[in-house]
mmCIF file of C-alpha atoms and ligand atoms in Angstrom:
data_model
loop_
_atom_site.group_PDB
_atom_site.id
_atom_site.type_symbol
_atom_site.label_atom_id
_atom_site.label_comp_id
_atom_site.label_asym_id
_atom_site.label_seq_id
_atom_site.Cartn_x
_atom_site.Cartn_y
_atom_site.Cartn_z
ATOM 1 C CA UNK A 26 115.731 103.567 98.520
ATOM 2 C CA UNK A 27 113.423 104.641 95.754
ATOM 3 C CA UNK A 28 115.225 105.800 92.611
ATOM 4 C CA UNK A 29 113.923 108.422 90.214
ATOM 5 C CA UNK A 30 111.835 110.247 92.752
ATOM 6 C CA UNK A 31 110.455 113.083 90.692
ATOM 7 C CA UNK A 32 109.087 111.417 87.553
ATOM 8 C CA UNK A 33 105.360 110.879 87.219
ATOM 9 C CA UNK A 34 105.179 107.334 88.569
ATOM 10 C CA UNK A 35 107.881 107.761 91.137
ATOM 11 C CA UNK A 36 106.397 110.862 92.712
ATOM 12 C CA UNK A 37 103.116 108.997 93.272
ATOM 13 C CA UNK A 38 104.904 105.949 94.704
ATOM 14 C CA UNK A 39 106.895 108.135 97.083
ATOM 15 C CA UNK A 40 103.823 110.044 98.262
ATOM 16 C CA UNK A 41 101.988 106.778 98.925
ATOM 17 C CA UNK A 42 104.910 105.214 100.828
ATOM 18 C CA UNK A 43 105.787 108.327 102.859
ATOM 19 C CA UNK A 44 102.213 108.730 104.066
ATOM 20 C CA UNK A 45 101.269 105.070 104.467
ATOM 21 C CA UNK A 46 104.501 103.851 106.104
ATOM 22 C CA UNK A 47 105.697 106.493 108.603
ATOM 23 C CA UNK A 48 108.067 103.926 110.162
ATOM 24 C CA UNK A 49 110.000 103.421 106.895
ATOM 25 C CA UNK A 50 112.966 105.664 106.160
ATOM 26 C CA UNK A 51 112.726 106.550 102.505
ATOM 27 C CA UNK A 52 115.866 107.633 100.675
ATOM 28 C CA UNK A 53 114.819 109.170 97.443
ATOM 29 C CA UNK A 54 117.517 109.369 94.783
ATOM 30 C CA UNK A 55 117.121 111.324 91.578
ATOM 31 C CA UNK A 56 119.483 113.049 89.136
ATOM 32 C CA UNK A 57 116.784 115.651 88.375
ATOM 33 C CA UNK A 58 116.982 115.359 84.607
ATOM 34 C CA UNK A 59 114.502 117.283 82.476
ATOM 35 C CA UNK A 60 111.776 114.808 83.609
ATOM 36 C CA UNK A 61 112.454 115.294 87.311
ATOM 37 C CA UNK A 62 110.860 118.264 89.004
ATOM 38 C CA UNK A 63 111.247 118.918 92.728
ATOM 39 C CA UNK A 64 107.867 120.649 92.735
ATOM 40 C CA UNK A 65 106.236 117.230 92.262
ATOM 41 C CA UNK A 66 106.844 116.269 95.890
ATOM 42 C CA UNK A 67 106.537 119.634 97.649
ATOM 43 C CA UNK A 68 103.722 118.315 99.825
ATOM 44 C CA UNK A 69 105.815 115.527 101.378
ATOM 45 C CA UNK A 70 109.329 116.977 101.403
ATOM 46 C CA UNK A 71 109.080 118.054 105.062
ATOM 47 C CA UNK A 72 108.031 114.610 106.324
ATOM 48 C CA UNK A 73 110.510 113.090 108.782
ATOM 49 C CA UNK A 74 110.678 109.719 106.994
ATOM 50 C CA UNK A 75 111.532 111.284 103.602
ATOM 51 C CA UNK A 76 115.069 112.209 102.505
ATOM 52 C CA UNK A 77 115.873 113.468 99.039
ATOM 53 C CA UNK A 78 119.358 112.868 97.646
ATOM 54 C CA UNK A 79 120.424 114.351 94.328
ATOM 55 C CA UNK A 80 122.553 111.810 92.498
ATOM 56 C CA UNK A 81 123.022 109.839 89.326
ATOM 57 C CA UNK A 82 122.735 106.062 89.116
ATOM 58 C CA UNK A 83 125.618 106.177 86.645
ATOM 59 C CA UNK A 84 127.901 107.204 89.517
ATOM 60 C CA UNK A 85 128.856 103.866 91.098
ATOM 61 C CA UNK A 86 131.046 105.491 93.782
ATOM 62 C CA UNK A 87 128.176 107.696 94.884
ATOM 63 C CA UNK A 88 125.819 104.709 95.029
ATOM 64 C CA UNK A 89 128.344 102.850 97.157
ATOM 65 C CA UNK A 90 128.504 105.783 99.602
ATOM 66 C CA UNK A 91 124.722 106.010 99.874
ATOM 67 C CA UNK A 92 124.324 102.286 100.490
ATOM 68 C CA UNK A 93 127.013 102.412 103.173
ATOM 69 C CA UNK A 94 125.859 105.605 104.896
ATOM 70 C CA UNK A 95 122.139 104.889 104.776
ATOM 71 C CA UNK A 96 122.280 101.104 105.165
ATOM 72 C CA UNK A 97 119.859 100.598 102.323
ATOM 73 C CA UNK A 98 117.717 97.507 102.918
ATOM 74 C CA UNK A 99 115.493 97.532 99.827
ATOM 75 C CA UNK A 100 115.418 99.199 96.438
ATOM 76 C CA UNK A 101 112.451 100.140 94.281
ATOM 77 C CA UNK A 102 114.110 101.113 91.023
ATOM 78 C CA UNK A 103 112.221 103.496 88.761
ATOM 79 C CA UNK A 104 114.860 105.987 87.595
ATOM 80 C CA UNK A 105 115.032 105.781 83.829
ATOM 81 C CA UNK A 106 114.962 107.526 80.515
ATOM 82 C CA UNK A 107 111.375 106.784 79.552
ATOM 83 C CA UNK A 108 110.260 108.510 76.348
ATOM 84 C CA UNK A 109 110.293 106.469 73.108
ATOM 85 C CA UNK A 110 110.660 109.516 70.827
ATOM 86 C CA UNK A 111 113.740 110.707 72.749
ATOM 87 C CA UNK A 112 115.199 107.192 72.522
ATOM 88 C CA UNK A 113 114.940 107.402 68.730
ATOM 89 C CA UNK A 114 116.893 110.684 68.787
ATOM 90 C CA UNK A 115 119.594 109.584 71.263
ATOM 91 C CA UNK A 116 119.670 105.849 72.054
ATOM 92 C CA UNK A 117 122.931 106.036 74.013
ATOM 93 C CA UNK A 118 121.329 108.059 76.826
ATOM 94 C CA UNK A 119 118.976 105.100 77.274
ATOM 95 C CA UNK A 120 121.826 102.585 77.226
ATOM 96 C CA UNK A 121 123.645 104.539 79.935
ATOM 97 C CA UNK A 122 120.818 105.212 82.373
ATOM 98 C CA UNK A 123 118.557 102.205 81.796
ATOM 99 C CA UNK A 124 121.173 99.494 81.353
ATOM 100 C CA UNK A 125 124.414 100.665 82.960
ATOM 101 C CA UNK A 126 122.636 102.609 85.719
ATOM 102 C CA UNK A 127 120.602 99.504 86.605
ATOM 103 C CA UNK A 128 123.694 97.281 86.626
ATOM 104 C CA UNK A 129 125.452 99.815 88.896
ATOM 105 C CA UNK A 130 122.562 99.535 91.354
ATOM 106 C CA UNK A 131 122.524 95.738 91.136
ATOM 107 C CA UNK A 132 126.282 95.611 91.827
ATOM 108 C CA UNK A 133 125.937 97.877 94.837
ATOM 109 C CA UNK A 134 123.007 95.905 96.263
ATOM 110 C CA UNK A 135 124.909 92.647 95.699
ATOM 111 C CA UNK A 136 127.916 94.041 97.548
ATOM 112 C CA UNK A 137 126.039 95.342 100.591
ATOM 113 C CA UNK A 138 123.415 92.627 100.905
ATOM 114 C CA UNK A 139 126.083 89.905 100.490
ATOM 115 C CA UNK A 140 125.533 87.355 103.246
ATOM 116 C CA UNK A 141 122.092 88.471 104.295
ATOM 117 C CA UNK A 142 120.048 88.463 101.137
ATOM 118 C CA UNK A 143 116.836 86.993 102.559
ATOM 119 C CA UNK A 144 115.939 90.261 104.294
ATOM 120 C CA UNK A 145 116.215 92.461 101.230
ATOM 121 C CA UNK A 146 114.436 93.156 97.970
ATOM 122 C CA UNK A 147 115.474 94.706 94.660
ATOM 123 C CA UNK A 148 112.198 95.615 92.942
ATOM 124 C CA UNK A 149 112.664 96.682 89.334
ATOM 125 C CA UNK A 150 109.894 98.639 87.595
ATOM 126 C CA UNK A 151 109.564 97.972 83.895
ATOM 127 C CA UNK A 152 107.215 98.381 80.996
ATOM 128 C CA UNK A 153 104.967 96.277 78.753
ATOM 129 C CA UNK A 154 106.890 97.678 75.775
ATOM 130 C CA UNK A 155 109.557 94.972 76.256
ATOM 131 C CA UNK A 156 107.051 92.441 74.843
ATOM 132 C CA UNK A 157 106.907 94.173 71.458
ATOM 133 C CA UNK A 158 103.804 94.807 69.394
ATOM 134 C CA UNK A 159 100.508 92.888 69.276
ATOM 135 C CA UNK A 160 98.119 92.328 66.371
ATOM 136 C CA UNK A 161 94.402 92.999 66.728
ATOM 137 C CA UNK A 162 93.907 90.330 69.394
ATOM 138 C CA UNK A 163 95.745 88.756 72.342
ATOM 139 C CA UNK A 164 97.462 90.042 75.474
ATOM 140 C CA UNK A 165 100.947 90.182 76.959
ATOM 141 C CA UNK A 166 101.247 87.710 79.844
ATOM 142 C CA UNK A 167 104.151 87.254 82.262
ATOM 143 C CA UNK A 168 105.520 84.492 80.004
ATOM 144 C CA UNK A 169 105.307 86.335 76.677
ATOM 145 C CA UNK A 170 108.744 86.313 75.024
ATOM 146 C CA UNK A 171 110.545 89.655 74.941
ATOM 147 C CA UNK A 172 110.578 91.351 71.528
ATOM 148 C CA UNK A 173 111.573 95.009 72.074
ATOM 149 C CA UNK A 174 111.458 97.183 68.993
ATOM 150 C CA UNK A 175 112.445 100.703 70.048
ATOM 151 C CA UNK A 176 115.724 101.827 71.640
ATOM 152 C CA UNK A 177 113.709 102.608 74.817
ATOM 153 C CA UNK A 178 112.119 99.164 75.049
ATOM 154 C CA UNK A 179 115.404 97.463 74.099
ATOM 155 C CA UNK A 180 117.152 99.243 76.981
ATOM 156 C CA UNK A 181 114.370 98.333 79.444
ATOM 157 C CA UNK A 182 114.368 94.712 78.220
ATOM 158 C CA UNK A 183 118.113 94.564 78.766
ATOM 159 C CA UNK A 184 117.775 95.958 82.302
ATOM 160 C CA UNK A 185 115.026 93.389 83.091
ATOM 161 C CA UNK A 186 117.338 90.604 81.864
ATOM 162 C CA UNK A 187 120.155 91.881 84.082
ATOM 163 C CA UNK A 188 117.884 91.937 87.131
ATOM 164 C CA UNK A 189 116.812 88.331 86.501
ATOM 165 C CA UNK A 190 120.415 87.323 85.771
ATOM 166 C CA UNK A 191 121.538 88.738 89.149
ATOM 167 C CA UNK A 192 118.729 86.830 90.823
ATOM 168 C CA UNK A 193 119.711 83.540 89.152
ATOM 169 C CA UNK A 194 123.479 83.974 89.305
ATOM 170 C CA UNK A 195 124.039 85.741 92.636
ATOM 171 C CA UNK A 196 120.719 84.949 94.366
ATOM 172 C CA UNK A 197 119.969 88.644 94.636
ATOM 173 C CA UNK A 198 116.329 88.811 95.830
ATOM 174 C CA UNK A 199 114.573 90.509 92.949
ATOM 175 C CA UNK A 200 111.123 91.080 91.502
ATOM 176 C CA UNK A 201 110.224 92.690 88.152
ATOM 177 C CA UNK A 202 106.880 94.203 87.198
ATOM 178 C CA UNK A 203 105.869 95.303 83.700
ATOM 179 C CA UNK A 204 103.191 97.964 83.440
ATOM 180 C CA UNK A 205 101.150 99.473 80.629
ATOM 181 C CA UNK A 206 100.964 103.204 79.744
ATOM 182 C CA UNK A 207 100.437 105.490 82.732
ATOM 183 C CA UNK A 208 98.680 108.841 82.861
ATOM 184 C CA UNK A 209 97.844 111.269 85.642
ATOM 185 C CA UNK A 210 98.927 114.428 87.461
ATOM 186 C CA UNK A 211 102.585 115.562 87.377
ATOM 187 C CA UNK A 212 103.220 114.035 83.951
ATOM 188 C CA UNK A 213 105.859 115.873 81.926
ATOM 189 C CA UNK A 214 104.143 117.122 78.729
ATOM 190 C CA UNK A 215 106.058 115.002 76.220
ATOM 191 C CA UNK A 216 103.911 111.828 76.337
ATOM 192 C CA UNK A 217 100.557 111.712 74.536
ATOM 193 C CA UNK A 218 98.068 112.683 77.260
ATOM 194 C CA UNK A 219 99.901 115.536 79.056
ATOM 195 C CA UNK A 220 101.223 116.919 75.756
ATOM 196 C CA UNK A 221 97.740 117.038 74.267
ATOM 197 C CA UNK A 222 96.215 118.565 77.437
ATOM 198 C CA UNK A 223 98.857 121.292 77.229
ATOM 199 C CA UNK A 224 98.268 121.864 73.503
ATOM 200 C CA UNK A 225 94.482 121.992 73.929
ATOM 201 C CA UNK A 226 94.865 124.633 76.665
ATOM 202 C CA UNK A 227 97.192 126.607 74.346
ATOM 203 C CA UNK A 228 94.999 125.943 71.268
ATOM 204 C CA UNK A 229 98.007 124.400 69.491
ATOM 205 C CA UNK A 230 97.809 121.540 66.927
ATOM 206 C CA UNK A 231 97.415 118.000 68.315
ATOM 207 C CA UNK A 232 99.978 115.915 66.400
ATOM 208 C CA UNK A 233 98.467 112.427 65.925
ATOM 209 C CA UNK A 234 101.106 110.046 64.544
ATOM 210 C CA UNK A 235 100.305 108.018 61.413
ATOM 211 C CA UNK A 236 96.714 106.829 61.023
ATOM 212 C CA UNK A 237 95.935 107.329 64.743
ATOM 213 C CA UNK A 238 94.803 103.709 65.066
ATOM 214 C CA UNK A 239 97.654 102.641 67.353
ATOM 215 C CA UNK A 240 96.359 101.132 70.591
ATOM 216 C CA UNK A 241 97.574 101.520 74.168
ATOM 217 C CA UNK A 242 96.297 100.142 77.495
ATOM 218 C CA UNK A 243 96.035 103.084 79.924
ATOM 219 C CA UNK A 244 96.369 102.929 83.703
ATOM 220 C CA UNK A 245 95.897 105.784 86.164
ATOM 221 C CA UNK A 246 99.249 106.447 87.824
ATOM 222 C CA UNK A 247 97.827 106.201 91.365
ATOM 223 C CA UNK A 248 96.674 102.667 90.526
ATOM 224 C CA UNK A 249 100.178 101.792 89.316
ATOM 225 C CA UNK A 250 101.534 103.122 92.636
ATOM 226 C CA UNK A 251 99.087 100.941 94.585
ATOM 227 C CA UNK A 252 100.110 97.888 92.511
ATOM 228 C CA UNK A 253 103.785 98.626 93.299
ATOM 229 C CA UNK A 254 102.907 98.848 97.011
ATOM 230 C CA UNK A 255 101.108 95.478 96.793
ATOM 231 C CA UNK A 256 103.913 93.740 94.919
ATOM 232 C CA UNK A 257 106.653 95.221 97.129
ATOM 233 C CA UNK A 258 104.949 93.844 100.237
ATOM 234 C CA UNK A 259 103.411 90.600 98.946
ATOM 235 C CA UNK A 260 105.247 89.667 95.734
ATOM 236 C CA UNK A 261 107.331 86.518 95.615
ATOM 237 C CA UNK A 262 111.063 86.883 95.037
ATOM 238 C CA UNK A 263 112.093 85.770 91.544
ATOM 239 C CA UNK A 264 108.612 86.409 90.103
ATOM 240 C CA UNK A 265 107.358 88.779 87.417
ATOM 241 C CA UNK A 266 104.021 90.597 87.598
ATOM 242 C CA UNK A 267 102.135 92.330 84.806
ATOM 243 C CA UNK A 268 100.199 95.488 85.713
ATOM 244 C CA UNK A 269 97.558 96.983 83.441
ATOM 245 C CA UNK A 270 94.161 98.571 83.283
ATOM 246 C CA UNK A 271 92.303 96.272 80.856
ATOM 247 C CA UNK A 272 91.648 99.635 79.255
ATOM 248 C CA UNK A 273 92.576 99.719 75.582
ATOM 249 C CA UNK A 274 92.108 102.848 73.498
ATOM 250 C CA UNK A 275 92.960 103.649 69.926
ATOM 251 C CA UNK A 276 94.899 106.926 70.021
ATOM 252 C CA UNK A 277 92.378 108.835 67.918
ATOM 253 C CA UNK A 278 89.427 107.755 70.098
ATOM 254 C CA UNK A 279 91.328 108.745 73.227
ATOM 255 C CA UNK A 280 92.218 112.143 71.722
ATOM 256 C CA UNK A 281 88.565 112.779 70.790
ATOM 257 C CA UNK A 282 87.441 111.891 74.338
ATOM 258 C CA UNK A 283 90.097 114.217 75.741
ATOM 259 C CA UNK A 284 88.969 117.029 73.423
ATOM 260 C CA UNK A 285 85.321 116.571 74.449
ATOM 261 C CA UNK A 286 86.133 116.579 78.192
ATOM 262 C CA UNK A 287 88.318 119.645 77.817
ATOM 263 C CA UNK A 288 85.742 121.560 75.784
ATOM 264 C CA UNK A 289 83.294 121.038 78.674
ATOM 265 C CA UNK A 290 85.785 122.024 81.363
ATOM 266 C CA UNK A 291 87.117 125.048 79.473
ATOM 267 C CA UNK A 292 83.636 126.233 78.533
ATOM 268 C CA UNK A 293 84.466 125.929 74.823
ATOM 269 C CA UNK A 294 81.988 125.092 72.064
ATOM 270 C CA UNK A 295 81.414 121.378 71.552
ATOM 271 C CA UNK A 296 83.868 120.111 68.900
ATOM 272 C CA UNK A 297 86.199 123.126 69.130
ATOM 273 C CA UNK A 298 89.279 121.263 70.376
ATOM 274 C CA UNK A 299 88.825 118.422 67.860
ATOM 275 C CA UNK A 300 89.591 121.011 65.175
ATOM 276 C CA UNK A 301 93.161 121.005 66.501
ATOM 277 C CA UNK A 302 93.732 117.331 65.557
ATOM 278 C CA UNK A 303 96.489 117.159 62.942
ATOM 279 C CA UNK A 304 97.693 113.883 61.451
ATOM 280 C CA UNK A 305 101.482 113.978 61.173
ATOM 281 C CA UNK A 306 104.361 111.793 60.023
ATOM 282 C CA UNK A 307 104.469 108.510 61.923
ATOM 283 C CA UNK A 308 106.991 107.499 64.589
ATOM 284 C CA UNK A 309 109.579 105.130 63.077
ATOM 285 C CA UNK A 310 109.098 101.541 64.276
ATOM 286 C CA UNK A 311 105.816 102.505 65.921
ATOM 287 C CA UNK A 312 104.408 99.548 67.925
ATOM 288 C CA UNK A 313 100.826 98.924 66.784
ATOM 289 C CA UNK A 314 99.172 97.641 69.942
ATOM 290 C CA UNK A 315 99.976 96.983 73.594
ATOM 291 C CA UNK A 316 97.568 95.136 75.901
ATOM 292 C CA UNK A 317 98.400 93.650 79.290
ATOM 293 C CA UNK A 318 96.830 90.599 80.860
ATOM 294 C CA UNK A 319 96.907 91.652 84.530
ATOM 295 C CA UNK A 320 94.986 88.663 85.866
ATOM 296 C CA UNK A 321 97.940 87.268 87.895
ATOM 297 C CA UNK A 322 98.041 90.162 90.392
ATOM 298 C CA UNK A 323 94.261 90.229 90.525
ATOM 299 C CA UNK A 324 94.057 86.519 91.311
ATOM 300 C CA UNK A 325 96.990 86.469 93.736
ATOM 301 C CA UNK A 326 96.528 89.765 95.577
ATOM 302 C CA UNK A 327 93.079 91.075 94.609
ATOM 303 C CA UNK A 328 94.649 94.165 92.997
ATOM 304 C CA UNK A 329 92.676 95.941 90.269
ATOM 305 C CA UNK A 330 92.352 99.517 89.010
ATOM 306 C CA UNK A 331 90.277 101.734 91.317
ATOM 307 C CA UNK A 332 89.016 104.266 88.765
ATOM 308 C CA UNK A 333 87.500 104.150 85.292
ATOM 309 C CA UNK A 334 89.380 105.841 82.461
ATOM 310 C CA UNK A 335 86.833 108.652 82.269
ATOM 311 C CA UNK A 336 87.228 109.334 86.023
ATOM 312 C CA UNK A 337 91.033 109.197 85.886
ATOM 313 C CA UNK A 338 91.180 111.383 82.785
ATOM 314 C CA UNK A 339 88.798 113.907 84.282
ATOM 315 C CA UNK A 340 90.882 114.100 87.502
ATOM 316 C CA UNK A 341 94.032 114.460 85.409
ATOM 317 C CA UNK A 342 92.641 117.332 83.339
ATOM 318 C CA UNK A 343 91.439 119.069 86.523
ATOM 319 C CA UNK A 344 94.948 118.773 87.973
ATOM 320 C CA UNK A 345 96.499 120.451 84.900
ATOM 321 C CA UNK A 346 93.876 123.194 84.906
ATOM 322 C CA UNK A 347 94.535 123.812 88.624
ATOM 323 C CA UNK A 348 98.324 123.781 88.168
ATOM 324 C CA UNK A 349 98.924 126.139 85.292
ATOM 325 C CA UNK A 350 102.037 127.549 87.000
ATOM 326 C CA UNK A 351 103.586 124.040 87.088
ATOM 327 C CA UNK A 352 102.750 123.608 83.421
ATOM 328 C CA UNK A 353 104.188 127.006 82.532
ATOM 329 C CA UNK A 354 107.347 126.264 84.508
ATOM 330 C CA UNK A 355 108.062 122.926 82.779
ATOM 331 C CA UNK A 356 107.241 124.150 79.270
ATOM 332 C CA UNK A 357 109.636 127.076 79.118
ATOM 333 C CA UNK A 358 113.310 127.046 78.069
ATOM 334 C CA UNK A 359 114.615 123.617 77.022
ATOM 335 C CA UNK A 360 111.088 122.312 76.422
ATOM 336 C CA UNK A 361 110.592 124.748 73.556
ATOM 337 C CA UNK A 362 113.728 123.437 71.828
ATOM 338 C CA UNK A 363 112.616 119.853 72.437
ATOM 339 C CA UNK A 364 109.201 120.549 70.952
ATOM 340 C CA UNK A 365 110.688 122.266 67.941
ATOM 341 C CA UNK A 366 113.179 119.457 67.242
ATOM 342 C CA UNK A 367 110.579 116.708 67.755
ATOM 343 C CA UNK A 368 107.693 118.186 65.795
ATOM 344 C CA UNK A 369 109.082 120.569 63.174
ATOM 345 C CA UNK A 370 110.061 117.664 60.875
ATOM 346 C CA UNK A 371 106.677 115.976 61.283
ATOM 347 C CA UNK A 372 104.973 118.475 59.010
ATOM 348 C CA UNK A 373 103.306 120.348 61.832
HETATM 349 P P1 NAD B 410 109.908 109.814 84.055
HETATM 350 O O1 NAD B 410 110.657 109.937 82.776
HETATM 351 O O2 NAD B 410 108.703 110.662 84.294
HETATM 352 O O3 NAD B 410 110.900 110.061 85.288
HETATM 353 C C1 NAD B 410 112.133 109.415 85.359
HETATM 354 C C2 NAD B 410 112.871 109.944 86.578
HETATM 355 O O4 NAD B 410 114.182 109.321 86.583
HETATM 356 C C3 NAD B 410 113.096 111.453 86.554
HETATM 357 O O5 NAD B 410 112.782 111.985 87.838
HETATM 358 C C4 NAD B 410 114.576 111.603 86.232
HETATM 359 O O6 NAD B 410 115.138 112.771 86.817
HETATM 360 C C5 NAD B 410 115.158 110.328 86.851
HETATM 361 N N1 NAD B 410 116.411 109.916 86.205
HETATM 362 C C6 NAD B 410 116.639 109.803 84.864
HETATM 363 N N2 NAD B 410 117.929 109.418 84.649
HETATM 364 C C7 NAD B 410 118.504 109.276 85.881
HETATM 365 C C8 NAD B 410 119.788 108.889 86.321
HETATM 366 N N3 NAD B 410 120.764 108.571 85.443
HETATM 367 N N4 NAD B 410 120.046 108.837 87.651
HETATM 368 C C9 NAD B 410 119.066 109.156 88.555
HETATM 369 N N5 NAD B 410 117.822 109.556 88.199
HETATM 370 C C10 NAD B 410 117.540 109.604 86.871
HETATM 371 O O7 NAD B 410 109.574 108.272 84.220
HETATM 372 P P2 NAD B 410 108.225 107.572 84.640
HETATM 373 O O8 NAD B 410 107.280 107.667 83.513
HETATM 374 O O9 NAD B 410 107.850 108.028 86.010
HETATM 375 O O10 NAD B 410 108.719 106.064 84.693
HETATM 376 C C11 NAD B 410 109.315 105.518 85.863
HETATM 377 C C12 NAD B 410 109.654 104.074 85.565
HETATM 378 O O11 NAD B 410 108.479 103.353 85.199
HETATM 379 C C13 NAD B 410 110.635 103.898 84.408
HETATM 380 O O12 NAD B 410 111.530 102.876 84.755
HETATM 381 C C14 NAD B 410 109.759 103.489 83.244
HETATM 382 O O13 NAD B 410 110.479 102.678 82.330
HETATM 383 C C15 NAD B 410 108.673 102.707 83.940
HETATM 384 N N6 NAD B 410 107.355 102.704 83.260
HETATM 385 C C16 NAD B 410 106.786 103.858 82.822
HETATM 386 C C17 NAD B 410 105.531 103.830 82.228
HETATM 387 C C18 NAD B 410 104.840 105.097 81.765
HETATM 388 O O14 NAD B 410 103.793 105.025 81.128
HETATM 389 N N7 NAD B 410 105.337 106.276 82.079
HETATM 390 C C19 NAD B 410 104.854 102.624 82.088
HETATM 391 C C20 NAD B 410 105.461 101.453 82.566
HETATM 392 C C21 NAD B 410 106.711 101.520 83.163
HETATM 393 P P1 TYD B 411 103.496 107.898 74.345
HETATM 394 O O1 TYD B 411 102.683 108.657 75.329
HETATM 395 O O2 TYD B 411 104.778 108.491 73.841
HETATM 396 O O3 TYD B 411 103.741 106.444 74.963
HETATM 397 P P2 TYD B 411 104.374 105.111 74.285
HETATM 398 O O4 TYD B 411 104.936 105.424 72.968
HETATM 399 O O5 TYD B 411 105.416 104.729 75.274
HETATM 400 O O6 TYD B 411 103.225 104.153 74.217
HETATM 401 O O7 TYD B 411 102.583 107.593 73.070
HETATM 402 C C1 TYD B 411 101.333 106.947 73.210
HETATM 403 C C2 TYD B 411 100.770 106.769 71.812
HETATM 404 O O8 TYD B 411 100.470 108.058 71.262
HETATM 405 C C3 TYD B 411 101.750 106.119 70.846
HETATM 406 O O9 TYD B 411 101.020 105.283 69.943
HETATM 407 C C4 TYD B 411 102.340 107.288 70.092
HETATM 408 C C5 TYD B 411 101.195 108.293 70.046
HETATM 409 N N1 TYD B 411 101.588 109.724 70.036
HETATM 410 C C6 TYD B 411 101.054 110.580 69.059
HETATM 411 O O10 TYD B 411 100.241 110.166 68.196
HETATM 412 N N2 TYD B 411 101.451 111.886 69.070
HETATM 413 C C7 TYD B 411 102.342 112.369 69.990
HETATM 414 O O11 TYD B 411 102.683 113.594 69.930
HETATM 415 C C8 TYD B 411 102.860 111.490 70.984
HETATM 416 C C9 TYD B 411 103.836 111.979 72.007
HETATM 417 C C10 TYD B 411 102.448 110.168 70.975
#
């Protein structure tokens, strides 16, 4: 079972697994919240080894039925509320889905895998944000102490702790991986890169928070999917793995690169899109810098990113320019209200 099928990361994991492992039966569970879009997996939905089930991980009875009916052997758990700005507006949604939803899944796996745990795996996908905020130097390693500082990262940290607690207490076979910021096709336009691609296309202001010198470590989503594949098949139960791109960018430098690439692709005058950059009120509790030390998976499994940032970004922009209908579809209706509520009080 793979939870959260239609989000950016999940849709790429599903596509990889469905195509690469035709002998696996993949049960794909998603509540289809605003971030889930069935169009993201149109190309694989007819495959025989793929079965979509609409359902919420908060519904423990439903989870019990699925585990019983489908005889779930392994879980890759990605379903989550994932946007920091939304977590600041409504933390409880993050408590419910990320903490209680995860514990519901753990309880169900514990019940059904009872006496036969050695043949199963509960693989929990998490984020580097649980480690908190770095200064100008240093990296997060697998042993860095947790120090979450946003409601999103606090809820993910809590879910990671529960997964490890179930491993220690009930011997549930579990692995956790913590990944840096992802980008790529199918990304809902609320996070930095897809939002700014959308705004550049529409010639709308690009709202850079604070001084724009916040730093993130960016990984192409297809590389995250390949790391998940590697860890699922070769990771050691009870272990944690960090996944990252060794690819740090200050937000403002990234935005300028994005503007330059898009000016070229859209046939606009050099520098035109940069004019859209607008510094706005900062995010409260904004983490200054994230940077992952991903040497453990490189040393143990030989995994490393397959594309440079410029290649990944260029492919991502091309995808958005080729999928304007998708973009139009996800940015109508509720998105407009979201955008208004998120950005109108940031002086934009
Ligand atoms: P996303 O927000 O794009 O998608 C989340 C998916 O979960 C959606 O399809 C949504 O419909 C589904 N979902 C939400 N609540 C649900 C519920 N209660 N029951 C069932 N389904 C539900 O997320 P993403 O960016 O693809 O992230 C996937 C996972 O990876 C998350 O656990 C996230 O914390 C983690 N992660 C994300 C990033 C990143 O940069 N996006 C980086 C590291 C880790
Ligand atoms: P985001 O994509 O929301 O990821 P996260 O907060 O999980 O790292 O944001 C990436 C960086 O971009 C972060 O420093 C906040 C900043 N940002 C902006 O400056 N403007 C925006 O409109 C958004 C969404 C993010």
